[in-house]
Amino acid sequence: MQDLVTLGQRIRHFRTAAGLTLDEAGARVGAAPSHLSLIENGRREPRLSLLTELAHAFGVPVQQLLDDQPPSERAALEIELGQIQRGALYASLGLPTIRAKSLSDDTLRAILGLYRELERRAKQAIATPEEARRGNTELRRRMRERNNYLPEIEDVAEQLLADAGHVSGALTHRTVSIMAERLGFELVHVNDLPHSARSVTDLENGRIYLPPASIPGGHGLRSMALQAMAHRVLGHEVPATYADFLQQRLEINYFAAAVLMPRKQSVEFLQKAKAERNIAVEDFRDAFGVTHEAAALRLTNLLTSHLDLELHFLRVGGDGAVQKAYENDGLRLPVDVTGSTEGQYVCRNWAARTAFGRMNRTTEFYQYTDTPEGTFFESAQTGTTTSEDFSITVGVPFAHSKWFRGRDTANRRGSTCPDEACCKRPPQDLQERWRGKAWSSARLHAQILSPLPSGTFPGVDDRELYEFLETHAARATD
Ligand SMILES: [Zn+2]
């Protein structure tokens, strides 16, 4: 069945073609002209008996009225304009509603053409998760070529640390504040940051707004402050593409890590641990006062470039899906057809997953994993966020295991993934028993990259951001 607007258009078209006014047509079929008018405007649905009488009065078969095509190009344009103005995209623009009747054909065509292009672009923006996955995969490939090491950012970090008078030991909040001051910024902790922003920088008044200093897990604050400064230090412009956005995010994370775990001290620490055959992520973490994940990631920057050790890093959720991954040691990461690894499940026999099964989760878990690509030594630590479990794994090829704590572990597992028979396929008897007798609904993966709402800064709500800046700038001058 056609929509009422098209039906009304066709009735009006055939009425005027028959040379009848509303009054005349109404008289012929015994209906009020006002009722016919409502039908022609698509606001009332005519009964079939009335339709039959109208068709008879116009001298056309009733099927002509019921056709789902607009009666003319002009009518099609008017219908489309009506549909557009009732839609959410048009409503979001805050523009007045216009009546098609008052417009020339060309004006209508121009408005509709512009609107179709607007709609096409909006749909393109919705396709961003795909773009994000491709961008992420490409970035990982480029970083693998560089052994995840960016000396130019290391140099900048070292210089800034030296200028701030930092010599050794874990970096304090105080030193981070001094670094900010030297860059012309004051660190201000506030309770009302925009929900979509991790930090906000007021360039005009030289302030970096951060969450309250007292929040649990506040050790992340130094990192957040450093990331905010990094945009300035590294000369970032507002990212034009998703790839730019990912590159900048990688660089600010890298900069924060290079300040919190300075290259010189970190390499010295790791070389000493290697000489003692006692490299452990947990020690490196504790020496620099950072999270286990930050320490493990920092090893991917430094172990290959300075200690000639290839390695892999994994952050895996309690469901077994990859949240972050890096390798330059030949470990075969699970990937989809596009080469993307985020959201793919790692083998049940890797330390990243066997570590979840342990009773004592306070210390690192060690395991040798035999794969078709060789044997790897892995060290995994599990953790919990407010919503889920995760594990952080650092692994190296067997030949390098002699430098690591935990190398004497008796834990050993075999893995032939991606061969389905390894751990993916359910046992034959269970399959037969349950086939057709159960149903399940999937949970969407929260870690899969979501599209960025458009705004001046990708992902940050413009209105919230500018209102926030306005409020705080006013308070600052009081
Ligand atoms: Zn497996």
Short mmCIF file of C-alpha atoms and ligand atoms in Angstrom, two decimals:
data_model
loop_
_atom_site.label_atom_id
_atom_site.label_comp_id
_atom_site.label_asym_id
_atom_site.label_seq_id
_atom_site.Cartn_x
_atom_site.Cartn_y
_atom_site.Cartn_z
CA MET A 1 0.00 0.00 0.00
CA GLN A 2 1.24 3.44 -0.91
CA ASP A 3 1.63 6.21 1.68
CA LEU A 4 -1.18 8.70 2.24
CA VAL A 5 0.81 11.65 0.89
CA THR A 6 1.32 9.96 -2.50
CA LEU A 7 -2.32 8.83 -2.58
CA GLY A 8 -3.48 12.41 -1.89
CA GLN A 9 -1.14 13.73 -4.58
CA ARG A 10 -2.55 11.30 -7.14
CA ILE A 11 -6.16 12.16 -6.25
CA ARG A 12 -5.42 15.91 -6.65
CA HIS A 13 -3.58 15.24 -9.92
CA PHE A 14 -6.45 13.30 -11.51
CA ARG A 15 -9.08 15.71 -10.13
CA THR A 16 -7.43 18.76 -11.74
CA ALA A 17 -6.79 16.71 -14.92
CA ALA A 18 -10.54 16.09 -15.02
CA GLY A 19 -11.11 19.86 -14.66
CA LEU A 20 -12.98 19.58 -11.36
CA THR A 21 -12.78 21.92 -8.34
CA LEU A 22 -12.94 20.50 -4.81
CA ASP A 23 -16.57 21.66 -4.54
CA GLU A 24 -17.55 20.00 -7.83
CA ALA A 25 -15.77 16.75 -7.01
CA GLY A 26 -17.34 16.74 -3.54
CA ALA A 27 -20.82 17.23 -5.04
CA ARG A 28 -20.32 14.29 -7.42
CA VAL A 29 -19.26 11.80 -4.76
CA GLY A 30 -21.33 13.15 -1.86
CA ALA A 31 -18.38 14.25 0.32
CA ALA A 32 -17.59 17.57 2.00
CA PRO A 33 -14.90 19.59 0.08
CA SER A 34 -13.01 20.07 3.37
CA HIS A 35 -12.86 16.28 3.79
CA LEU A 36 -11.51 15.85 0.24
CA SER A 37 -8.91 18.55 0.94
CA LEU A 38 -7.66 16.66 3.99
CA ILE A 39 -7.41 13.48 1.90
CA GLU A 40 -5.46 15.29 -0.84
CA ASN A 41 -3.01 16.63 1.77
CA GLY A 42 -2.42 13.10 3.08
CA ARG A 43 -4.05 13.74 6.44
CA ARG A 44 -7.04 11.42 6.12
CA GLU A 45 -7.31 7.92 4.75
CA PRO A 46 -10.27 7.59 2.31
CA ARG A 47 -12.49 4.52 2.48
CA LEU A 48 -12.28 2.26 -0.57
CA SER A 49 -15.89 3.04 -1.51
CA LEU A 50 -15.06 6.76 -1.71
CA LEU A 51 -11.93 6.00 -3.76
CA THR A 52 -14.00 3.99 -6.24
CA GLU A 53 -16.48 6.86 -6.62
CA LEU A 54 -13.68 9.42 -7.09
CA ALA A 55 -12.03 7.27 -9.78
CA HIS A 56 -15.38 7.03 -11.52
CA ALA A 57 -15.87 10.82 -11.28
CA PHE A 58 -12.35 11.42 -12.74
CA GLY A 59 -12.88 8.86 -15.49
CA VAL A 60 -9.88 6.67 -14.53
CA PRO A 61 -9.58 3.09 -13.21
CA VAL A 62 -9.31 3.00 -9.38
CA GLN A 63 -5.93 1.31 -9.79
CA GLN A 64 -4.60 4.62 -11.20
CA LEU A 65 -5.28 6.30 -7.85
CA LEU A 66 -3.71 3.45 -5.89
CA ASP A 67 -0.43 3.41 -7.84
CA ASP A 68 2.53 4.04 -5.52
CA GLN A 69 4.33 6.39 -7.91
CA PRO A 70 3.92 10.16 -7.57
CA PRO A 71 1.77 11.40 -10.44
CA SER A 72 4.42 13.86 -11.74
CA GLU A 73 8.02 14.93 -11.15
CA ARG A 74 6.80 18.03 -9.34
CA ALA A 75 4.65 15.90 -7.05
CA ALA A 76 7.64 13.63 -6.35
CA LEU A 77 9.73 16.65 -5.36
CA GLU A 78 7.01 17.93 -3.04
CA ILE A 79 6.64 14.51 -1.40
CA GLU A 80 10.38 14.26 -0.84
CA LEU A 81 10.52 17.74 0.72
CA GLY A 82 7.74 16.77 3.10
CA GLN A 83 9.52 13.57 4.12
CA ILE A 84 12.78 15.43 4.69
CA GLN A 85 11.20 18.06 6.91
CA ARG A 86 9.61 15.42 9.11
CA GLY A 87 12.99 13.65 9.59
CA ALA A 88 15.40 13.84 12.52
CA LEU A 89 18.32 15.24 10.54
CA TYR A 90 16.32 18.26 9.33
CA ALA A 91 14.89 18.81 12.81
CA SER A 92 18.43 18.85 14.28
CA LEU A 93 19.34 21.82 12.05
CA GLY A 94 16.83 24.18 13.66
CA LEU A 95 15.61 25.52 10.28
CA PRO A 96 12.07 26.77 9.52
CA THR A 97 9.58 24.48 7.80
CA ILE A 98 8.90 25.61 4.24
CA ARG A 99 5.88 24.95 2.03
CA ALA A 100 6.68 23.34 -1.30
CA LYS A 101 3.82 25.18 -2.99
CA SER A 102 5.68 28.52 -2.84
CA LEU A 103 8.85 27.17 -4.47
CA SER A 104 9.85 26.90 -8.13
CA ASP A 105 10.89 23.51 -9.47
CA ASP A 106 14.55 24.59 -9.58
CA THR A 107 14.52 25.86 -5.99
CA LEU A 108 12.99 22.57 -4.87
CA ARG A 109 15.60 20.59 -6.82
CA ALA A 110 18.42 22.65 -5.30
CA ILE A 111 17.18 22.24 -1.72
CA LEU A 112 16.67 18.51 -2.19
CA GLY A 113 20.07 18.10 -3.86
CA LEU A 114 21.83 19.82 -0.97
CA TYR A 115 19.88 17.78 1.53
CA ARG A 116 20.67 14.46 -0.17
CA GLU A 117 24.36 15.32 -0.04
CA LEU A 118 24.05 16.22 3.65
CA GLU A 119 22.39 12.87 4.29
CA ARG A 120 25.08 11.02 2.34
CA ARG A 121 27.78 12.63 4.46
CA ALA A 122 25.94 11.85 7.69
CA LYS A 123 25.75 8.20 6.65
CA GLN A 124 29.43 8.21 5.77
CA ALA A 125 30.24 9.42 9.30
CA ILE A 126 28.23 6.52 10.70
CA ALA A 127 30.49 4.12 8.76
CA THR A 128 33.40 5.23 10.95
CA PRO A 129 33.90 2.04 13.00
CA GLU A 130 35.11 0.39 9.79
CA GLU A 131 37.42 3.32 9.08
CA ALA A 132 38.60 3.19 12.70
CA ARG A 133 39.46 -0.50 12.49
CA ARG A 134 41.38 0.01 9.25
CA GLY A 135 43.21 3.03 10.67
CA ASN A 136 44.13 1.10 13.79
CA THR A 137 45.45 -1.88 11.83
CA GLU A 138 47.51 0.38 9.59
CA LEU A 139 48.95 2.23 12.59
CA ARG A 140 49.95 -1.04 14.28
CA ARG A 141 51.69 -2.16 11.08
CA ARG A 142 53.69 1.10 10.89
CA MET A 143 54.64 0.95 14.57
CA ARG A 144 55.75 -2.68 14.20
CA GLU A 145 58.17 -1.56 11.46
CA ARG A 146 59.67 0.88 13.97
CA ASN A 147 59.70 -1.69 16.80
CA ASN A 148 57.14 0.52 18.55
CA TYR A 149 59.92 3.02 19.25
CA LEU A 150 59.68 6.79 18.55
CA PRO A 151 63.08 8.37 19.38
CA GLU A 152 61.94 11.89 18.45
CA ILE A 153 59.31 11.82 21.20
CA GLU A 154 61.81 10.27 23.64
CA ASP A 155 64.16 13.21 22.96
CA VAL A 156 61.46 15.80 23.65
CA ALA A 157 60.46 14.03 26.88
CA GLU A 158 64.06 13.83 28.09
CA GLN A 159 64.66 17.52 27.42
CA LEU A 160 61.52 18.60 29.28
CA LEU A 161 62.39 16.38 32.25
CA ALA A 162 65.89 17.83 32.41
CA ASP A 163 64.52 21.38 32.23
CA ALA A 164 62.16 20.61 35.12
CA GLY A 165 65.11 19.38 37.21
CA HIS A 166 64.09 15.71 37.32
CA VAL A 167 67.06 13.45 38.00
CA SER A 168 65.83 9.99 38.96
CA GLY A 169 63.11 8.01 40.69
CA ALA A 170 59.35 8.02 40.12
CA LEU A 171 57.98 11.25 38.72
CA THR A 172 55.97 13.22 41.29
CA HIS A 173 52.85 15.32 40.79
CA ARG A 174 55.02 18.26 41.77
CA THR A 175 57.42 17.71 38.86
CA VAL A 176 54.49 17.34 36.46
CA SER A 177 53.16 20.71 37.70
CA ILE A 178 56.57 22.32 37.18
CA MET A 179 56.70 20.94 33.64
CA ALA A 180 53.25 22.39 32.98
CA GLU A 181 54.27 25.79 34.39
CA ARG A 182 57.32 25.91 32.16
CA LEU A 183 55.00 25.35 29.19
CA GLY A 184 52.77 28.21 30.42
CA PHE A 185 50.03 26.07 31.99
CA GLU A 186 48.48 25.77 35.41
CA LEU A 187 46.96 22.38 36.32
CA VAL A 188 43.43 22.86 37.69
CA HIS A 189 41.41 19.97 39.16
CA VAL A 190 37.64 20.32 38.73
CA ASN A 191 34.53 18.23 39.41
CA ASP A 192 32.54 19.17 36.33
CA LEU A 193 34.60 18.27 33.26
CA PRO A 194 32.47 17.60 30.17
CA HIS A 195 31.49 13.90 30.31
CA SER A 196 33.06 13.28 26.93
CA ALA A 197 36.46 14.86 27.73
CA ARG A 198 39.40 13.48 29.71
CA SER A 199 40.95 16.92 29.98
CA VAL A 200 40.33 20.40 28.64
CA THR A 201 42.98 23.01 27.85
CA ASP A 202 42.20 26.72 27.95
CA LEU A 203 44.88 28.12 25.65
CA GLU A 204 43.91 31.73 26.23
CA ASN A 205 44.19 31.61 30.03
CA GLY A 206 46.90 28.92 30.15
CA ARG A 207 45.02 26.30 32.17
CA ILE A 208 44.70 22.54 31.91
CA TYR A 209 41.51 21.24 33.56
CA LEU A 210 41.69 17.72 34.97
CA PRO A 211 39.41 15.48 37.09
CA PRO A 212 39.65 15.84 40.90
CA ALA A 213 43.01 14.84 42.38
CA SER A 214 41.31 12.67 45.00
CA ILE A 215 39.65 10.14 42.70
CA PRO A 216 40.62 6.50 43.29
CA GLY A 217 43.39 5.31 41.03
CA GLY A 218 44.63 8.90 40.93
CA HIS A 219 48.03 7.76 39.69
CA GLY A 220 46.49 8.14 36.24
CA LEU A 221 46.32 11.91 36.79
CA ARG A 222 50.00 12.48 36.05
CA SER A 223 49.51 10.61 32.81
CA MET A 224 46.38 12.60 31.94
CA ALA A 225 48.11 15.92 32.62
CA LEU A 226 51.08 14.85 30.50
CA GLN A 227 48.82 13.75 27.66
CA ALA A 228 47.09 17.15 27.71
CA MET A 229 50.48 18.91 27.58
CA ALA A 230 51.65 16.57 24.82
CA HIS A 231 49.24 18.07 22.29
CA ARG A 232 50.99 21.41 22.80
CA VAL A 233 54.53 20.01 23.06
CA LEU A 234 54.15 17.92 19.89
CA GLY A 235 52.50 20.74 17.94
CA HIS A 236 49.23 18.92 17.22
CA GLU A 237 46.55 20.55 15.07
CA VAL A 238 42.88 19.52 15.32
CA PRO A 239 42.82 16.09 13.60
CA ALA A 240 41.24 16.09 10.15
CA THR A 241 40.80 12.33 9.78
CA TYR A 242 40.32 9.33 12.00
CA ALA A 243 43.85 8.20 11.13
CA ASP A 244 45.19 11.56 12.38
CA PHE A 245 43.15 11.18 15.55
CA LEU A 246 44.61 7.70 16.20
CA GLN A 247 48.15 8.88 15.45
CA GLN A 248 47.82 11.79 17.89
CA ARG A 249 46.36 9.56 20.57
CA LEU A 250 49.29 7.19 20.16
CA GLU A 251 51.76 10.07 20.36
CA ILE A 252 50.30 11.63 23.51
CA ASN A 253 50.23 8.22 25.21
CA TYR A 254 53.80 7.66 24.10
CA PHE A 255 54.89 11.05 25.41
CA ALA A 256 53.26 10.47 28.81
CA ALA A 257 54.95 7.06 29.08
CA ALA A 258 58.32 8.50 28.05
CA VAL A 259 58.07 11.11 30.82
CA LEU A 260 56.78 8.75 33.53
CA MET A 261 59.32 6.05 32.59
CA PRO A 262 62.22 8.08 31.14
CA ARG A 263 64.28 6.28 28.51
CA LYS A 264 67.67 6.56 30.22
CA GLN A 265 66.55 5.37 33.66
CA SER A 266 64.24 2.73 32.22
CA VAL A 267 66.91 1.22 29.99
CA GLU A 268 69.40 1.20 32.87
CA PHE A 269 66.83 -0.51 35.08
CA LEU A 270 66.03 -3.13 32.44
CA GLN A 271 69.67 -3.79 31.55
CA LYS A 272 70.44 -4.42 35.20
CA ALA A 273 67.45 -6.78 35.46
CA LYS A 274 68.61 -8.57 32.33
CA ALA A 275 72.14 -8.97 33.74
CA GLU A 276 70.56 -10.58 36.80
CA ARG A 277 68.29 -12.69 34.56
CA ASN A 278 65.35 -11.23 36.43
CA ILE A 279 63.32 -9.03 34.07
CA ALA A 280 59.78 -8.69 35.46
CA VAL A 281 57.01 -6.30 34.46
CA GLU A 282 55.90 -6.05 38.10
CA ASP A 283 59.32 -4.72 39.22
CA PHE A 284 59.48 -2.20 36.40
CA ARG A 285 55.93 -1.11 37.28
CA ASP A 286 56.78 -0.64 40.97
CA ALA A 287 60.05 1.18 40.30
CA PHE A 288 58.29 3.88 38.31
CA GLY A 289 54.94 3.94 40.09
CA VAL A 290 52.75 3.25 37.06
CA THR A 291 50.05 0.70 36.20
CA HIS A 292 50.94 -2.82 35.11
CA GLU A 293 49.56 -2.04 31.65
CA ALA A 294 51.62 1.15 31.29
CA ALA A 295 54.78 -0.71 32.35
CA ALA A 296 54.09 -3.59 29.95
CA LEU A 297 53.45 -1.21 27.05
CA ARG A 298 56.64 0.70 27.83
CA LEU A 299 58.58 -2.56 27.42
CA THR A 300 57.35 -2.71 23.82
CA ASN A 301 59.04 0.68 23.23
CA LEU A 302 62.37 -0.23 24.80
CA LEU A 303 63.09 -3.97 24.84
CA THR A 304 63.69 -4.33 21.11
CA SER A 305 65.29 -0.94 20.48
CA HIS A 306 67.71 -1.12 23.44
CA LEU A 307 67.97 -4.75 24.63
CA ASP A 308 67.53 -6.64 21.34
CA LEU A 309 64.55 -8.60 22.65
CA GLU A 310 61.46 -9.13 20.48
CA LEU A 311 58.19 -9.44 22.39
CA HIS A 312 54.41 -9.37 22.36
CA PHE A 313 51.91 -7.43 24.43
CA LEU A 314 48.25 -8.27 24.95
CA ARG A 315 45.39 -6.72 26.84
CA VAL A 316 42.58 -9.28 26.80
CA GLY A 317 39.11 -9.03 28.35
CA GLY A 318 37.56 -11.65 30.62
CA ASP A 319 35.65 -12.92 27.58
CA GLY A 320 38.95 -13.65 25.79
CA ALA A 321 38.66 -10.83 23.24
CA VAL A 322 41.68 -8.69 22.34
CA GLN A 323 41.43 -5.09 23.53
CA LYS A 324 44.97 -4.07 22.59
CA ALA A 325 47.78 -6.06 21.03
CA TYR A 326 51.29 -5.68 19.69
CA GLU A 327 53.88 -8.18 18.53
CA ASN A 328 57.18 -8.18 16.72
CA ASP A 329 58.19 -11.68 17.85
CA GLY A 330 56.15 -13.69 15.34
CA LEU A 331 53.26 -14.60 17.65
CA ARG A 332 50.24 -15.14 15.44
CA LEU A 333 47.58 -12.72 16.71
CA PRO A 334 43.95 -13.58 15.95
CA VAL A 335 42.73 -11.31 13.14
CA ASP A 336 39.61 -10.84 11.06
CA VAL A 337 39.61 -10.68 7.26
CA THR A 338 40.69 -7.01 7.32
CA GLY A 339 43.72 -7.80 9.50
CA SER A 340 42.17 -6.16 12.56
CA THR A 341 42.78 -7.90 15.89
CA GLU A 342 40.63 -5.86 18.30
CA GLY A 343 37.58 -7.88 19.34
CA GLN A 344 39.03 -11.20 18.10
CA TYR A 345 39.36 -14.06 20.58
CA VAL A 346 42.78 -15.31 21.61
CA CYS A 347 43.44 -18.99 22.14
CA ARG A 348 42.07 -20.43 25.39
CA ASN A 349 45.49 -21.91 26.01
CA TRP A 350 47.46 -18.65 25.95
CA ALA A 351 48.54 -17.17 29.27
CA ALA A 352 46.26 -14.20 28.55
CA ARG A 353 43.33 -16.54 29.25
CA THR A 354 44.70 -19.33 31.45
CA ALA A 355 45.71 -16.60 33.93
CA PHE A 356 42.01 -15.95 34.64
CA GLY A 357 41.65 -19.47 36.03
CA ARG A 358 44.09 -18.93 38.87
CA MET A 359 43.04 -18.57 42.50
CA ASN A 360 45.89 -16.24 43.45
CA ARG A 361 45.80 -13.27 41.14
CA THR A 362 48.02 -10.91 43.13
CA THR A 363 51.27 -11.90 41.43
CA GLU A 364 52.35 -12.51 37.88
CA PHE A 365 51.49 -15.82 36.24
CA TYR A 366 54.08 -17.55 34.06
CA GLN A 367 53.62 -20.05 31.27
CA TYR A 368 55.31 -21.56 28.23
CA THR A 369 53.01 -21.73 25.22
CA ASP A 370 53.82 -24.04 22.30
CA THR A 371 52.39 -22.76 19.02
CA PRO A 372 52.92 -23.59 15.33
CA GLU A 373 55.07 -20.42 15.18
CA GLY A 374 57.30 -21.61 18.03
CA THR A 375 57.36 -21.69 21.82
CA PHE A 376 56.80 -18.47 23.74
CA PHE A 377 57.41 -17.60 27.39
CA GLU A 378 54.60 -15.43 28.75
CA SER A 379 54.02 -13.46 31.92
CA ALA A 380 50.43 -12.38 32.64
CA GLN A 381 48.82 -10.26 35.31
CA THR A 382 45.04 -10.06 35.75
CA GLY A 383 43.11 -7.00 36.87
CA THR A 384 39.55 -5.80 37.27
CA THR A 385 37.77 -2.64 36.19
CA THR A 386 34.36 -1.67 37.57
CA SER A 387 32.72 -3.72 34.84
CA GLU A 388 35.03 -6.56 33.85
CA ASP A 389 38.19 -8.61 34.23
CA PHE A 390 41.18 -8.19 31.98
CA SER A 391 44.70 -9.57 31.66
CA ILE A 392 47.95 -7.92 30.65
CA THR A 393 50.47 -10.24 29.00
CA VAL A 394 54.07 -9.71 27.96
CA GLY A 395 55.64 -12.63 26.11
CA VAL A 396 58.92 -13.41 24.35
CA PRO A 397 60.21 -16.23 22.16
CA PHE A 398 61.59 -19.20 24.10
CA ALA A 399 65.19 -18.21 23.37
CA HIS A 400 64.73 -14.95 25.32
CA SER A 401 63.02 -16.55 28.33
CA LYS A 402 66.36 -16.97 30.12
CA TRP A 403 66.40 -13.23 30.94
CA PHE A 404 63.00 -13.26 32.66
CA ARG A 405 61.67 -14.00 36.11
CA GLY A 406 59.39 -17.02 36.09
CA ARG A 407 61.38 -18.94 33.44
CA ASP A 408 61.49 -21.97 35.79
CA THR A 409 57.70 -22.33 35.70
CA ALA A 410 56.29 -25.81 35.08
CA ASN A 411 53.17 -24.34 33.38
CA ARG A 412 53.06 -25.36 29.75
CA ARG A 413 50.23 -25.38 27.23
CA GLY A 414 49.88 -26.28 23.58
CA SER A 415 48.02 -24.05 21.10
CA THR A 416 47.29 -24.74 17.43
CA CYS A 417 44.92 -21.77 16.93
CA PRO A 418 43.62 -20.53 14.51
CA ASP A 419 42.95 -24.24 13.84
CA GLU A 420 39.34 -24.59 15.01
CA ALA A 421 40.10 -27.96 16.57
CA CYS A 422 42.46 -26.29 19.09
CA CYS A 423 39.93 -24.73 21.42
CA LYS A 424 37.14 -23.14 19.38
CA ARG A 425 35.08 -26.14 18.30
CA PRO A 426 32.81 -27.65 20.96
CA PRO A 427 33.10 -31.40 21.65
CA GLN A 428 31.16 -33.54 19.19
CA ASP A 429 28.87 -35.11 21.83
CA LEU A 430 27.86 -31.73 23.23
CA GLN A 431 27.13 -30.43 19.75
CA GLU A 432 24.86 -33.36 19.03
CA ARG A 433 23.13 -33.13 22.38
CA TRP A 434 22.32 -29.43 22.15
CA ARG A 435 21.83 -28.77 18.46
CA GLY A 436 18.45 -27.06 17.97
CA LYS A 437 17.67 -27.14 21.69
CA ALA A 438 19.04 -23.81 22.88
CA TRP A 439 19.15 -20.17 21.98
CA SER A 440 21.47 -17.34 22.98
CA SER A 441 21.69 -13.62 22.37
CA ALA A 442 25.02 -11.91 21.73
CA ARG A 443 26.49 -9.16 23.88
CA LEU A 444 28.07 -6.31 21.94
CA HIS A 445 31.72 -5.68 22.57
CA ALA A 446 32.23 -2.45 24.44
CA GLN A 447 35.88 -2.23 23.44
CA ILE A 448 35.21 -2.11 19.71
CA LEU A 449 35.99 1.37 18.50
CA SER A 450 32.87 3.45 18.28
CA PRO A 451 32.27 6.33 15.89
CA LEU A 452 33.29 9.77 17.04
CA PRO A 453 30.49 12.28 17.42
CA SER A 454 31.35 15.21 15.20
CA GLY A 455 32.56 18.36 16.88
CA THR A 456 35.50 20.71 16.92
CA PHE A 457 37.45 18.01 18.75
CA PRO A 458 36.50 14.50 17.67
CA GLY A 459 34.56 12.77 20.42
CA VAL A 460 34.06 15.82 22.62
CA ASP A 461 30.65 17.45 22.91
CA ASP A 462 31.07 21.02 21.63
CA ARG A 463 28.32 22.61 23.64
CA GLU A 464 29.40 21.04 26.92
CA LEU A 465 33.01 21.94 26.21
CA TYR A 466 32.43 25.61 25.50
CA GLU A 467 29.96 26.09 28.35
CA PHE A 468 32.50 24.52 30.66
CA LEU A 469 35.29 26.79 29.45
CA GLU A 470 33.06 29.83 29.81
CA THR A 471 32.07 29.00 33.37
CA HIS A 472 35.61 28.42 34.53
CA ALA A 473 37.15 31.36 32.75
CA ALA A 474 34.62 33.61 34.54
CA ARG A 475 35.52 32.10 37.91
CA ALA A 476 39.24 32.60 37.23
CA THR A 477 38.88 36.37 36.80
CA ASP A 478 36.61 36.89 39.87
ZN ZN B 1 43.39 -22.42 20.79
#
